[in-house]
PDB file of C-alpha atoms and ligand atoms in Angstrom:
ATOM      1  CA  MET Z   1       9.210  23.300  17.560  1.00 57.00           C
ATOM      2  CA  SER Z   2       6.501  20.648  17.603  1.00 71.00           C
ATOM      3  CA  ALA Z   3       7.231  17.220  16.117  1.00 91.00           C
ATOM      4  CA  LYS Z   4       6.041  16.602  12.582  1.00 96.00           C
ATOM      5  CA  GLU Z   5       2.969  14.474  12.041  1.00 98.00           C
ATOM      6  CA  LYS Z   6       3.871  10.960  10.891  1.00 98.00           C
ATOM      7  CA  LEU Z   7       2.692   9.688   7.501  1.00 98.00           C
ATOM      8  CA  LEU Z   8       2.772   6.019   6.507  1.00 98.00           C
ATOM      9  CA  VAL Z   9       3.916   5.796   2.867  1.00 98.00           C
ATOM     10  CA  SER Z  10       4.066   2.837   0.493  1.00 99.00           C
ATOM     11  CA  ALA Z  11       7.800   2.134   0.437  1.00 98.00           C
ATOM     12  CA  CYS Z  12       7.900   1.838  -3.363  1.00 98.00           C
ATOM     13  CA  LEU Z  13       6.686   5.448  -3.656  1.00 98.00           C
ATOM     14  CA  ILE Z  14       9.797   6.736  -1.904  1.00 98.00           C
ATOM     15  CA  GLY Z  15      12.006   4.722  -4.243  1.00 98.00           C
ATOM     16  CA  GLU Z  16      12.605   1.520  -2.307  1.00 98.00           C
ATOM     17  CA  ASN Z  17      12.957  -1.404  -4.717  1.00 98.00           C
ATOM     18  CA  VAL Z  18      10.250  -3.509  -3.096  1.00 98.00           C
ATOM     19  CA  LYS Z  19       7.873  -4.007  -6.042  1.00 98.00           C
ATOM     20  CA  TYR Z  20       7.108  -7.510  -7.273  1.00 98.00           C
ATOM     21  CA  ASN Z  21       9.612  -6.960 -10.107  1.00 98.00           C
ATOM     22  CA  GLY Z  22      12.335  -5.582  -7.850  1.00 98.00           C
ATOM     23  CA  LYS Z  23      11.739  -2.010  -9.002  1.00 98.00           C
ATOM     24  CA  ASN Z  24       9.980   0.997  -7.447  1.00 98.00           C
ATOM     25  CA  ASN Z  25       7.302   3.619  -8.129  1.00 98.00           C
ATOM     26  CA  ARG Z  26       9.293   6.643  -6.988  1.00 98.00           C
ATOM     27  CA  ILE Z  27       7.492   9.986  -6.858  1.00 98.00           C
ATOM     28  CA  ASP Z  28       8.680  13.358  -5.600  1.00 97.00           C
ATOM     29  CA  ILE Z  29       7.747  13.516  -1.940  1.00 96.00           C
ATOM     30  CA  SER Z  30      10.006  16.469  -1.062  1.00 97.00           C
ATOM     31  CA  LYS Z  31       7.072  18.735  -0.177  1.00 97.00           C
ATOM     32  CA  LEU Z  32       5.523  16.028   1.961  1.00 97.00           C
ATOM     33  CA  SER Z  33       8.835  15.496   3.740  1.00 97.00           C
ATOM     34  CA  ASN Z  34       8.827  19.117   4.837  1.00 97.00           C
ATOM     35  CA  GLN Z  35       5.497  18.633   6.522  1.00 97.00           C
ATOM     36  CA  TYR Z  36       5.513  15.007   7.653  1.00 98.00           C
ATOM     37  CA  GLU Z  37       7.825  12.453   9.145  1.00 98.00           C
ATOM     38  CA  ILE Z  38       7.731   9.771   6.448  1.00 98.00           C
ATOM     39  CA  VAL Z  39       7.317   6.182   7.667  1.00 98.00           C
ATOM     40  CA  PRO Z  40       7.979   3.854   4.691  1.00 98.00           C
ATOM     41  CA  PHE Z  41       6.222   0.505   4.710  1.00 98.00           C
ATOM     42  CA  CYS Z  42       5.713  -2.309   2.192  1.00 99.00           C
ATOM     43  CA  PRO Z  43       2.964  -4.656   3.346  1.00 98.00           C
ATOM     44  CA  GLU Z  44       3.856  -7.418   0.897  1.00 98.00           C
ATOM     45  CA  VAL Z  45       7.468  -7.593   2.052  1.00 98.00           C
ATOM     46  CA  GLU Z  46       6.426  -7.239   5.698  1.00 98.00           C
ATOM     47  CA  GLY Z  47       3.937 -10.031   5.089  1.00 98.00           C
ATOM     48  CA  GLY Z  48       6.798 -12.347   4.210  1.00 98.00           C
ATOM     49  CA  LEU Z  49       6.885 -12.218   0.417  1.00 98.00           C
ATOM     50  CA  PRO Z  50      10.259 -12.053  -1.359  1.00 98.00           C
ATOM     51  CA  ILE Z  51      11.665  -9.492  -3.820  1.00 98.00           C
ATOM     52  CA  PRO Z  52      11.221 -10.172  -6.659  1.00 98.00           C
ATOM     53  CA  ARG Z  53       7.980 -12.163  -6.469  1.00 98.00           C
ATOM     54  CA  PRO Z  54       5.260 -13.202  -8.918  1.00 98.00           C
ATOM     55  CA  PRO Z  55       2.579 -10.502  -9.244  1.00 98.00           C
ATOM     56  CA  SER Z  56      -0.672 -11.131  -7.373  1.00 98.00           C
ATOM     57  CA  GLU Z  57      -4.282 -10.121  -7.868  1.00 98.00           C
ATOM     58  CA  ILE Z  58      -7.393 -10.210  -5.709  1.00 98.00           C
ATOM     59  CA  ILE Z  59      -9.698 -12.890  -7.123  1.00 98.00           C
ATOM     60  CA  SER Z  60     -12.327 -12.538  -4.392  1.00 97.00           C
ATOM     61  CA  SER Z  61     -12.948  -9.735  -1.907  1.00 94.00           C
ATOM     62  CA  ASN Z  62     -15.438 -11.495   0.353  1.00 92.00           C
ATOM     63  CA  PRO Z  63     -13.967 -13.754   1.500  1.00 96.00           C
ATOM     64  CA  LEU Z  64     -10.636 -12.258   0.576  1.00 97.00           C
ATOM     65  CA  LYS Z  65      -8.587 -14.461  -1.719  1.00 98.00           C
ATOM     66  CA  ILE Z  66      -5.391 -13.361  -3.433  1.00 98.00           C
ATOM     67  CA  ILE Z  67      -3.362 -15.528  -5.757  1.00 98.00           C
ATOM     68  CA  ASN Z  68      -0.193 -14.980  -7.755  1.00 98.00           C
ATOM     69  CA  THR Z  69       0.707 -15.882 -11.313  1.00 98.00           C
ATOM     70  CA  SER Z  70       2.156 -19.169 -10.012  1.00 97.00           C
ATOM     71  CA  LYS Z  71      -1.369 -20.008  -8.748  1.00 97.00           C
ATOM     72  CA  GLU Z  72      -0.213 -19.854  -5.119  1.00 98.00           C
ATOM     73  CA  ASP Z  73      -2.681 -18.590  -2.514  1.00 98.00           C
ATOM     74  CA  VAL Z  74      -0.884 -15.649  -0.888  1.00 98.00           C
ATOM     75  CA  THR Z  75      -3.883 -14.288   1.024  1.00 98.00           C
ATOM     76  CA  ASN Z  76      -2.305 -14.872   4.427  1.00 98.00           C
ATOM     77  CA  CYS Z  77       0.860 -12.958   3.507  1.00 98.00           C
ATOM     78  CA  PHE Z  78      -1.257  -9.998   2.379  1.00 98.00           C
ATOM     79  CA  LEU Z  79      -3.333 -10.119   5.561  1.00 98.00           C
ATOM     80  CA  THR Z  80      -0.199 -10.328   7.715  1.00 98.00           C
ATOM     81  CA  GLY Z  81       1.200  -7.257   5.968  1.00 98.00           C
ATOM     82  CA  ALA Z  82      -2.074  -5.389   6.417  1.00 98.00           C
ATOM     83  CA  LYS Z  83      -2.213  -6.217  10.135  1.00 98.00           C
ATOM     84  CA  LYS Z  84       1.393  -5.087  10.573  1.00 98.00           C
ATOM     85  CA  ALA Z  85       0.583  -1.794   8.819  1.00 99.00           C
ATOM     86  CA  LEU Z  86      -2.266  -1.213  11.244  1.00 98.00           C
ATOM     87  CA  GLU Z  87      -0.081  -2.146  14.235  1.00 98.00           C
ATOM     88  CA  ILE Z  88       2.544   0.402  13.179  1.00 98.00           C
ATOM     89  CA  CYS Z  89      -0.092   3.089  12.722  1.00 98.00           C
ATOM     90  CA  LYS Z  90      -1.473   2.422  16.193  1.00 98.00           C
ATOM     91  CA  LYS Z  91       1.968   2.236  17.801  1.00 98.00           C
ATOM     92  CA  LEU Z  92       3.221   5.461  16.199  1.00 98.00           C
ATOM     93  CA  ASN Z  93      -0.123   7.278  16.343  1.00 98.00           C
ATOM     94  CA  ILE Z  94      -0.268   7.559  12.548  1.00 98.00           C
ATOM     95  CA  LYS Z  95      -3.583   8.886  11.245  1.00 98.00           C
ATOM     96  CA  LYS Z  96      -2.836   9.206   7.514  1.00 98.00           C
ATOM     97  CA  ALA Z  97      -1.317   6.956   4.863  1.00 98.00           C
ATOM     98  CA  LEU Z  98      -0.164   7.616   1.292  1.00 98.00           C
ATOM     99  CA  LEU Z  99      -0.622   4.375  -0.642  1.00 99.00           C
ATOM    100  CA  LYS Z 100       0.168   3.277  -4.201  1.00 98.00           C
ATOM    101  CA  GLU Z 101      -2.977   3.090  -6.324  1.00 98.00           C
ATOM    102  CA  ASN Z 102      -3.978  -0.178  -8.095  1.00 98.00           C
ATOM    103  CA  SER Z 103      -1.905  -2.506  -5.891  1.00 98.00           C
ATOM    104  CA  PRO Z 104      -3.609  -5.575  -4.342  1.00 98.00           C
ATOM    105  CA  SER Z 105      -2.159  -4.353  -1.036  1.00 98.00           C
ATOM    106  CA  CYS Z 106      -2.079  -0.588  -1.328  1.00 98.00           C
ATOM    107  CA  GLY Z 107      -4.739   0.326  -3.928  1.00 98.00           C
ATOM    108  CA  LYS Z 108      -7.156   2.935  -2.600  1.00 98.00           C
ATOM    109  CA  ASN Z 109      -9.802   3.157  -5.334  1.00 98.00           C
ATOM    110  CA  PHE Z 110      -8.821   0.509  -7.877  1.00 98.00           C
ATOM    111  CA  VAL Z 111      -7.313  -2.962  -7.985  1.00 98.00           C
ATOM    112  CA  TYR Z 112      -6.762  -5.422 -10.836  1.00 98.00           C
ATOM    113  CA  ASP Z 113      -9.750  -7.674 -11.341  1.00 98.00           C
ATOM    114  CA  GLY Z 114      -8.165 -11.092 -10.781  1.00 98.00           C
ATOM    115  CA  SER Z 115      -8.004 -12.033 -14.461  1.00 98.00           C
ATOM    116  CA  PHE Z 116      -4.295 -11.133 -14.775  1.00 98.00           C
ATOM    117  CA  GLY Z 117      -5.333  -9.302 -17.943  1.00 98.00           C
ATOM    118  CA  LYS Z 118      -4.347  -5.795 -16.717  1.00 96.00           C
ATOM    119  CA  VAL Z 119      -8.022  -4.941 -16.131  1.00 98.00           C
ATOM    120  CA  LEU Z 120      -8.809  -2.586 -13.247  1.00 98.00           C
ATOM    121  CA  ARG Z 121     -11.977  -2.608 -11.177  1.00 98.00           C
ATOM    122  CA  GLY Z 122     -13.171  -0.478  -8.287  1.00 98.00           C
ATOM    123  CA  GLY Z 123     -11.987  -1.756  -4.916  1.00 97.00           C
ATOM    124  CA  GLN Z 124      -9.285  -1.562  -2.296  1.00 98.00           C
ATOM    125  CA  GLY Z 125      -6.145  -3.527  -1.601  1.00 98.00           C
ATOM    126  CA  ALA Z 126      -5.833  -5.556   1.592  1.00 98.00           C
ATOM    127  CA  THR Z 127      -3.822  -2.952   3.501  1.00 98.00           C
ATOM    128  CA  ALA Z 128      -5.800   0.015   2.221  1.00 98.00           C
ATOM    129  CA  SER Z 129      -8.994  -1.715   3.326  1.00 98.00           C
ATOM    130  CA  MET Z 130      -7.576  -2.614   6.750  1.00 98.00           C
ATOM    131  CA  LEU Z 131      -6.405   0.937   7.392  1.00 98.00           C
ATOM    132  CA  SER Z 132      -9.535   2.688   6.167  1.00 98.00           C
ATOM    133  CA  LYS Z 133     -11.749   0.392   8.249  1.00 98.00           C
ATOM    134  CA  ASN Z 134      -9.723   1.476  11.263  1.00 98.00           C
ATOM    135  CA  SER Z 135     -10.112   5.205  10.683  1.00 98.00           C
ATOM    136  CA  ILE Z 136      -6.726   5.812   9.065  1.00 98.00           C
ATOM    137  CA  GLU Z 137      -7.273   8.358   6.303  1.00 98.00           C
ATOM    138  CA  ILE Z 138      -5.753   7.083   3.075  1.00 98.00           C
ATOM    139  CA  PHE Z 139      -4.558   8.947  -0.009  1.00 98.00           C
ATOM    140  CA  ASN Z 140      -3.094   7.796  -3.303  1.00 98.00           C
ATOM    141  CA  GLU Z 141      -0.200   9.248  -5.279  1.00 98.00           C
ATOM    142  CA  PHE Z 142      -2.593  11.446  -7.281  1.00 98.00           C
ATOM    143  CA  GLU Z 143      -3.837  13.167  -4.128  1.00 98.00           C
ATOM    144  CA  LEU Z 144      -0.616  14.664  -2.774  1.00 98.00           C
ATOM    145  CA  LYS Z 145      -2.152  18.151  -2.722  1.00 97.00           C
ATOM    146  CA  LYS Z 146      -4.777  16.960  -0.249  1.00 98.00           C
ATOM    147  CA  LEU Z 147      -1.966  16.117   2.162  1.00 98.00           C
ATOM    148  CA  LEU Z 148      -0.276  19.525   1.949  1.00 96.00           C
TER     149      LEU Z 148
HETATM  150  S1  SF4 W 201       2.813  -3.680  -1.565  1.00 69.48           S
HETATM  151 FE1  SF4 W 201       2.474  -1.478  -1.609  1.00 69.48          FE
HETATM  152  S2  SF4 W 201       4.445  -0.662  -0.884  1.00 69.48           S
HETATM  153 FE2  SF4 W 201       4.829  -2.776  -1.472  1.00 69.48          FE
HETATM  154  S3  SF4 W 201       5.520  -2.636  -3.587  1.00 69.48           S
HETATM  155 FE3  SF4 W 201       3.307  -2.995  -3.636  1.00 69.48          FE
HETATM  156  S4  SF4 W 201       2.402  -0.960  -3.786  1.00 69.48           S
HETATM  157 FE4  SF4 W 201       4.517  -0.699  -3.119  1.00 69.48          FE
END
């Protein structure tokens, strides 16, 4: 039997309590697990941020600047997490990632607009952007069927 393809997955989507508020965004990934070897990853935690942590938003995309509700510049932590995600994908030959929509790290199509007013805008999180620029195909939690 050939080995399953590996799939990087936002750790909060598999139920790990890594969200800023110490909770998770668990979804049913049982069908995916049959097909893929799941590799959970949380770029914000891997970038050195604690659990729980103040929520962050992208206030500028070019150059990238991300701040949290305590007005701390956390851009470097987000970039470190994004680089680590890419390193893992390269090391494990991962070509696809399932990432949590709307997150300043993992958002694929939308992120919050930097006003901390719960307003979404089009754009990608730091890790989603890093992976897609490096030819990793990314999917959000509403696109599970595309992965099956
Ligand atoms: S950074 Fe990504 S994996 Fe970590 S809690 Fe946020 S959405 Fe989930």
